[in-house]
Coordinates of C-alpha atoms and ligand atoms in Angstrom, one line a residue:
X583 CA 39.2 44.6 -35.9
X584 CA 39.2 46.4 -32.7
X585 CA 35.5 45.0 -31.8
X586 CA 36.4 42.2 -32.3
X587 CA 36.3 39.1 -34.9
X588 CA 34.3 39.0 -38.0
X589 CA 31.6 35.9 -37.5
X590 CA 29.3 34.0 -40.1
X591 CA 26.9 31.4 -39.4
X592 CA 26.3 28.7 -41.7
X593 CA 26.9 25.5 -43.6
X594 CA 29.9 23.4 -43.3
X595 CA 30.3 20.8 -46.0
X596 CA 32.5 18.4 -47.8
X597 CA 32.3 18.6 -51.1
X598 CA 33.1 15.6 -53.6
X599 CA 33.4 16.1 -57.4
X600 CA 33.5 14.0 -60.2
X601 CA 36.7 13.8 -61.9
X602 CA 34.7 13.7 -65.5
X603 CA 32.9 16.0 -66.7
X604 CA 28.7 14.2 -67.3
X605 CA 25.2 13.7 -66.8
X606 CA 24.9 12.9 -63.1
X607 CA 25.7 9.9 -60.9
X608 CA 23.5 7.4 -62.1
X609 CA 26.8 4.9 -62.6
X610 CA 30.1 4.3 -60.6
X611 CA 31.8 7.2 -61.3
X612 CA 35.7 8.7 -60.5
X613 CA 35.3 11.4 -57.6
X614 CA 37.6 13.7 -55.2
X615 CA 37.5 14.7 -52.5
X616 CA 36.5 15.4 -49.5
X617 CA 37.1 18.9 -49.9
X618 CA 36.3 21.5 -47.0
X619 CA 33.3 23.4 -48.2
X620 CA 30.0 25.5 -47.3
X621 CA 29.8 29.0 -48.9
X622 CA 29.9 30.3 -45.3
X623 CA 32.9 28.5 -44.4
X624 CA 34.8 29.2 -47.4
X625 CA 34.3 32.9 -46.7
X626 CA 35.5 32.6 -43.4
X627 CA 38.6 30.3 -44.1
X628 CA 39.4 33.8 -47.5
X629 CA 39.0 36.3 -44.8
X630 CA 41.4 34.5 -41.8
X631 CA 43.7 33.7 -44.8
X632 CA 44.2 37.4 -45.6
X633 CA 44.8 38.3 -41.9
X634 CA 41.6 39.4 -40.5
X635 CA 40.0 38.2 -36.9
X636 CA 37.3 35.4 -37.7
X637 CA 35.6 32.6 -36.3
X638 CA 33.0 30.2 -37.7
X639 CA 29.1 29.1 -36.5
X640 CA 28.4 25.9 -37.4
X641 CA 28.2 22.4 -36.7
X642 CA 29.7 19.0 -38.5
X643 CA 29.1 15.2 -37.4
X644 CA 31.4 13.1 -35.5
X645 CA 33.3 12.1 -38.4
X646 CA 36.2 12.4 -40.7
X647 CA 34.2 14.6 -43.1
X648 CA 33.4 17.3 -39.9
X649 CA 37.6 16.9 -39.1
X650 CA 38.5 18.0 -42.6
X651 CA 36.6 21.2 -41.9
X652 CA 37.5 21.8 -38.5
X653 CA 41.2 21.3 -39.6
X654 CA 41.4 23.7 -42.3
X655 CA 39.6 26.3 -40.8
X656 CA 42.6 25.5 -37.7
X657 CA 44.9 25.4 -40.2
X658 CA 43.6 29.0 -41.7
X659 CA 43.1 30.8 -38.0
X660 CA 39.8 30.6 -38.1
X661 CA 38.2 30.5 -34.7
X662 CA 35.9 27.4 -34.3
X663 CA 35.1 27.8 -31.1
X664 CA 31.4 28.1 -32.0
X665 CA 31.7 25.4 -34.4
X666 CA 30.1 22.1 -32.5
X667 CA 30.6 18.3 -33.1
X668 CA 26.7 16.4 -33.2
X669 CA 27.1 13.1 -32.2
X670 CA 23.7 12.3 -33.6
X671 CA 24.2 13.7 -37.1
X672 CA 26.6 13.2 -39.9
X673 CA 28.3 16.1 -41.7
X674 CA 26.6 17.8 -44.4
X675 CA 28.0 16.9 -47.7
X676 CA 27.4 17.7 -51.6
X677 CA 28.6 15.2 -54.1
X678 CA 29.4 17.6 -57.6
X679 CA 29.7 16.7 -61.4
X680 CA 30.1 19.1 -63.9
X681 CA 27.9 18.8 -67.5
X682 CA 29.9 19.8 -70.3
X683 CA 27.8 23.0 -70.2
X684 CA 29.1 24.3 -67.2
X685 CA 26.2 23.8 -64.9
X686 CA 26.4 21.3 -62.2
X687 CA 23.9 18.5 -60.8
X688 CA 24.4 18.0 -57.1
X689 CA 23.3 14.8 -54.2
X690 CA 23.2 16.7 -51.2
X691 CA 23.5 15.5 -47.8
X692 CA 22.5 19.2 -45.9
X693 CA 19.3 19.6 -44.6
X694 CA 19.0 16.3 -42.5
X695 CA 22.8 16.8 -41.3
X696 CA 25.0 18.4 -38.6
X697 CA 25.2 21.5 -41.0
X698 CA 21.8 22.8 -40.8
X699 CA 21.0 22.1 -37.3
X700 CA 22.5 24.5 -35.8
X701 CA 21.8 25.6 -32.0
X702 CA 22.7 28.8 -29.7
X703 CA 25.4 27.3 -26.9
X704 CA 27.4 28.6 -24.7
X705 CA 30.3 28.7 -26.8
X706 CA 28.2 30.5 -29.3
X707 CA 27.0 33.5 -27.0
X708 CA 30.3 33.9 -25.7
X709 CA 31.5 34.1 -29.4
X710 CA 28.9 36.9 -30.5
X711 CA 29.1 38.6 -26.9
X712 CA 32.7 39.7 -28.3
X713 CA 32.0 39.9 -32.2
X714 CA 32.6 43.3 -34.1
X715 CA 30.6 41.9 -37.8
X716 CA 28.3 39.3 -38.9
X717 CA 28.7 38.2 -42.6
X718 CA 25.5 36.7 -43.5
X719 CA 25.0 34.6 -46.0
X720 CA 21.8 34.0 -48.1
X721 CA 21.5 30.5 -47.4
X722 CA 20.7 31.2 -44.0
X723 CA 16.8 31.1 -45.8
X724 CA 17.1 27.5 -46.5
X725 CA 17.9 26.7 -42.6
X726 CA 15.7 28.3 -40.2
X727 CA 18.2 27.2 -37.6
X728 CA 20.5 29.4 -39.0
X729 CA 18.0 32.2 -39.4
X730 CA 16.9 31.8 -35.9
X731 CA 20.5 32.6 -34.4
X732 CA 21.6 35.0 -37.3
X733 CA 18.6 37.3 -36.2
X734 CA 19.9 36.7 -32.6
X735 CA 23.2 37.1 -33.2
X736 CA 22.7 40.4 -35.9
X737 CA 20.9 42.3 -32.9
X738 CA 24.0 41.5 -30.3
X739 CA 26.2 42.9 -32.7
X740 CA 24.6 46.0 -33.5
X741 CA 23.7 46.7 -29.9
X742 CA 27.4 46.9 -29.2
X743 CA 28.3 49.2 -31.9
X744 CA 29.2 46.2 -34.8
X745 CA 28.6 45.9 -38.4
X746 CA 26.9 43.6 -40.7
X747 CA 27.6 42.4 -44.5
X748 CA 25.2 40.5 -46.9
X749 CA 26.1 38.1 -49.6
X750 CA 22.6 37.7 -51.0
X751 CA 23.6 34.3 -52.7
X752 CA 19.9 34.0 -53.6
X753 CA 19.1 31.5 -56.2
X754 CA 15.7 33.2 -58.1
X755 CA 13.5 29.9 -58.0
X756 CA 13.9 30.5 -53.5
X757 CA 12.4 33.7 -54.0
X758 CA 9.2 32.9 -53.4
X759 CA 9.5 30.2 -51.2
X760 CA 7.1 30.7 -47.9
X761 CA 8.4 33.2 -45.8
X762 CA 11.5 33.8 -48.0
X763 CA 10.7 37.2 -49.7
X764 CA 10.1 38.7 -46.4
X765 CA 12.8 37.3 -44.3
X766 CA 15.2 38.4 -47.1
X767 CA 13.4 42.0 -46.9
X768 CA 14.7 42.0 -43.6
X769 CA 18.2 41.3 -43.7
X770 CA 18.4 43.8 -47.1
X771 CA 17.7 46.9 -44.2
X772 CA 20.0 45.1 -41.4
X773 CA 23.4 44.9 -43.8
X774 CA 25.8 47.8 -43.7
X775 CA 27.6 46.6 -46.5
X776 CA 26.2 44.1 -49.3
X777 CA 27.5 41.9 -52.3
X778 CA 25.3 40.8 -54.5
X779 CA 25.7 39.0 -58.0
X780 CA 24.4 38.7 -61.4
X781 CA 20.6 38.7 -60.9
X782 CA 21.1 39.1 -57.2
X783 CA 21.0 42.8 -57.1
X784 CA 17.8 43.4 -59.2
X785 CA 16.5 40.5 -56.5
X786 CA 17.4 42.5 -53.6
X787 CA 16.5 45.6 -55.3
X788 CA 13.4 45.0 -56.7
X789 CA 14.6 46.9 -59.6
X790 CA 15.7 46.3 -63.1
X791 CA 18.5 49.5 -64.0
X792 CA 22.0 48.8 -61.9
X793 CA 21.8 52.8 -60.9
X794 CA 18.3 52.6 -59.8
X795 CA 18.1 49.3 -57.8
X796 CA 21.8 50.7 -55.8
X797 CA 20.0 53.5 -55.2
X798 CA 17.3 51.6 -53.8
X799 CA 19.2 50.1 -51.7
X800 CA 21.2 53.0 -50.0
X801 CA 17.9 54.2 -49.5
X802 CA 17.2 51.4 -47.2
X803 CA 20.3 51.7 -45.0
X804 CA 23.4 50.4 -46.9
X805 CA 26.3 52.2 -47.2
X806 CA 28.3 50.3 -49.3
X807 CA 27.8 48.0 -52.5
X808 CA 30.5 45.6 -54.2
X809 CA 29.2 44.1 -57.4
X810 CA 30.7 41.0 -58.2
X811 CA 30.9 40.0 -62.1
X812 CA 32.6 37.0 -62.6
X813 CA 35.1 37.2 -65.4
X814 CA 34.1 40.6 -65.5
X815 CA 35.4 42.0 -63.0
X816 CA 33.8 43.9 -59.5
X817 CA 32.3 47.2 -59.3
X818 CA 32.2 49.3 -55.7
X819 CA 29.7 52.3 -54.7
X820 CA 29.3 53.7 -52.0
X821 CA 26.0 56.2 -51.0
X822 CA 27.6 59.7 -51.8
X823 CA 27.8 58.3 -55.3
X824 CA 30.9 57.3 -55.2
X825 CA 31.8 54.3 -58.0
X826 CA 35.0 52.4 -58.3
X827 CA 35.1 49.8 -61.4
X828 CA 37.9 46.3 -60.7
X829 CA 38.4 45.0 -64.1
X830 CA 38.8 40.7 -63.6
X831 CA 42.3 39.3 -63.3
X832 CA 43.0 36.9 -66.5
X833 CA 42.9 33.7 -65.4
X834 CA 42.0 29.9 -67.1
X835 CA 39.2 29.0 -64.7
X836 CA 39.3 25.4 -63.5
X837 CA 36.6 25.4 -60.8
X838 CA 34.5 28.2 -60.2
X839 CA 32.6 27.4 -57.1
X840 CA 33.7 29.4 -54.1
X841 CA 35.1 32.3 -56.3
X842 CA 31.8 34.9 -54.8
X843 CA 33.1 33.7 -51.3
X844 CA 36.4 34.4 -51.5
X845 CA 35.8 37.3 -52.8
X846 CA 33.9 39.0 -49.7
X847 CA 35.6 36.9 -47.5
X848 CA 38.5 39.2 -48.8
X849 CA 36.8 42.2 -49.2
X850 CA 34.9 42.1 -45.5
X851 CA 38.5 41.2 -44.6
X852 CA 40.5 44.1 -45.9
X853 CA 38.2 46.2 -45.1
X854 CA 38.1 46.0 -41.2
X855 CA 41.8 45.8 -40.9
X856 CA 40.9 49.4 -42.4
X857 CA 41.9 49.5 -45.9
X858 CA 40.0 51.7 -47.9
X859 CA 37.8 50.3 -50.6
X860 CA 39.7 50.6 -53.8
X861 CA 42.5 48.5 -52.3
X862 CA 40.1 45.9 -50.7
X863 CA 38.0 45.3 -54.2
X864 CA 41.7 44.6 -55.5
X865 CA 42.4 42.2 -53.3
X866 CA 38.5 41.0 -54.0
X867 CA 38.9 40.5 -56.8
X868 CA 42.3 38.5 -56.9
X869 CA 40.8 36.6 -54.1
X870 CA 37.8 35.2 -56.5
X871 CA 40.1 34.6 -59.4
X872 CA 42.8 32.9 -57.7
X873 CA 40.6 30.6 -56.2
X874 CA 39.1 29.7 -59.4
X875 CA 42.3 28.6 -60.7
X876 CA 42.4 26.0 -58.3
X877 CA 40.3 22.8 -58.5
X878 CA 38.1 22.4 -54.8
X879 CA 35.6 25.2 -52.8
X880 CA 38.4 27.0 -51.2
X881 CA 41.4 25.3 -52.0
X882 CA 42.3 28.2 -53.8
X883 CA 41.9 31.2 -50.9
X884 CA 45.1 33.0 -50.7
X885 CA 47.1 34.8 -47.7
X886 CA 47.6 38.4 -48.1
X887 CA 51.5 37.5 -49.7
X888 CA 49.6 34.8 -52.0
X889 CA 47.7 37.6 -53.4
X890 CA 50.1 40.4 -53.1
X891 CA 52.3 37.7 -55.4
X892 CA 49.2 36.8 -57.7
X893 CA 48.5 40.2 -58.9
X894 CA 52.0 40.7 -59.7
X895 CA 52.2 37.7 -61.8
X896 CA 48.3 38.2 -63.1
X897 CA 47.5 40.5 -66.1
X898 CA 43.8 41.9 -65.8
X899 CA 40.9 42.4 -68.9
X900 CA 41.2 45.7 -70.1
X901 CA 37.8 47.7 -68.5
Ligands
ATP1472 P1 29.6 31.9 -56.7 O1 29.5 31.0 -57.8 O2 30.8 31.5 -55.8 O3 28.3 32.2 -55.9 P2 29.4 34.7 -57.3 O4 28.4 34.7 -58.4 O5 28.9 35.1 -56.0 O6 30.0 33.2 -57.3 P3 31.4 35.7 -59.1 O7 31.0 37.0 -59.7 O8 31.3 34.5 -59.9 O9 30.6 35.6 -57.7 O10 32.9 35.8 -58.6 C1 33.3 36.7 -57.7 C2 34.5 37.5 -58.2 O11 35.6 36.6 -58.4 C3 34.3 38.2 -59.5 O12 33.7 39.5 -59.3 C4 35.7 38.3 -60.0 O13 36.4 39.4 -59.4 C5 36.3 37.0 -59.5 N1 36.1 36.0 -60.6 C6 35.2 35.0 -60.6 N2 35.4 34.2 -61.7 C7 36.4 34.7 -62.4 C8 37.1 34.4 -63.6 N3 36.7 33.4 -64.4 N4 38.1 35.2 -64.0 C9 38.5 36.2 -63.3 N5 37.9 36.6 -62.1 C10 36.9 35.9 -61.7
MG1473 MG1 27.4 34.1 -55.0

């Protein structure tokens, strides 16, 4: 990381989750929790944890819920030096339960809190002054906060020779929200490197085929594209045509939230302490599937010997 860390800007949460699986919180209900969450900061907490340099954007309330964040990502070596304490809001926070389908309901406690009012400070331009890569994360649509200083931040970077990484994270019914479809437009041609999912691809693509919506994207200034699959595994390309397939590590899934953020929080990782792709998607992938075992957001990211020990132990789906 010789320019320097790797930075995202985002959402810092606690998360809470029902201990039963339900309809909802319409009655009194078993929960834990707080656990330190936010997509953004869960990728930043993977990628310290496997040894790369990287420091948080963000802001949390004067509260317990803002020290549980600040402390893990401490704990981790993640810098939070751009990561401010509001004395006027509280810490964002999403309460979770699980229906018996799989999908979730959610009380969220975001938009109105420290998370998503995020401002450029002193600490923050001295933070991107000396950055080397911006991970940017899709949510950044839902706060224009955190648009406002990711476009800011994204042009400092480049100017001084950095790179950039997308994790489109791009739920289909934001699409075509106001401005939404454009902004995302733009940070599709400003990423480097980008990691979409599932439906996320033909999304940033425009495109139906896998082939033809990667090429698409090359087209418009990528140069490289990790596919994330879930239990299926993780697919690389790269523009000179290059394809590398990760079959998925075999693993009872307990909680699968955070699993796409630990897995580029590893991957962005690996990568700029120069591994070459094939060896980063491994550690990708072990990265997502580890922390799925684990009940919590990123309770579950791993240290490079965590990893190194869980693929030893870990057989993988046949490809
Ligand atoms: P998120 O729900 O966090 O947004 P995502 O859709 O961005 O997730 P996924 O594809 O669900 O990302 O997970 C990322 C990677 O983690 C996968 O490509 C895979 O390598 C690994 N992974 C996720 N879930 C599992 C699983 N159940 N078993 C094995 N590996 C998994
Ligand atoms: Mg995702």
């Amino acid at each position: 990381d010789a320019l320097g860390p790797t930075i995202t800007v985002g959402e810092i949460l606690v998360e809470i989750v029902a201990t039963t699986e339900g309809e909802g919180f319409l009655e009194p209900l078993d929960l834990i929790g707080p656990f330190p969450s936010g997509a953004p900061a869960i990728f930043i907490d993977q990628c310290a944890r496997i040894g790369g340099s990287a420091a948080m954007v963000g802001a949390v309330g004067d509260d317990d819920f803002g020290q549980v964040n600040i402390r893990r990502l401490q704990r981790d070596g993640v810098d939070v030096s751009a990561v401010s304490v509001s004395t006027d809001h509280p810490t964002g926070s999403a309460f979770v339960r699980y229906r018996p389908d799989g999908t979730r309901d959610f009380v969220f406690n975001i938009a109105k809190s420290a998370a998503a009012l995020l401002e450029w400070t002193t600490q923050l331009e001295m933070l991107v002054s000396r950055a080397g890569h911006l991970h940017i994360m899709g949510t950044v649509l839902a706060m224009p906060s955190a648009w406002e200083i990711t476009k800011r931040a994204a042009d400092i970077i480049r100017a001084r020779g950095g790179s950039l990484s997308l994790d489109p994270n791009l739920r289909k019914e934001l699409i075509d929200h106001g401005q939404v479809r454009e902004q995302f437009k733009q940070l599709v041609e400003m990423a480097d490197l980008i990691l979409p999912s599932g439906e996320e691809l033909v999304l940033a693509a425009g495109v139906q085929d896998e082939r033809a919506a990667v090429q698409s994207l090359f087209q418009r200034g990528a140069n490289e594209i990790v596919i994330k699959r879930g239990r299926a595994g993780s697919t690389y390309y790269d523009r000179h045509g290059a394809r590398i397939d990760c079959p998925a590590f075999l693993v009872d899934e307990l909680d699968p939230t955070g699993a796409g953020d630990c897995f580029g929080g590893a991957y962005v990782g690996c990568r700029r302490l120069g591994m070459a792709p094939a060896q980063a998607l491994n550690y990708a992938n072990a990265a997502g599937a580890r922390n799925v075992t684990v009940r919590g957001p990123m309770e579950g990211a791993g240290t490079r010997a965590e990893l190194d020990d869980f693929m030893a132990r870990t057989a993988r789906a046949s490809s």
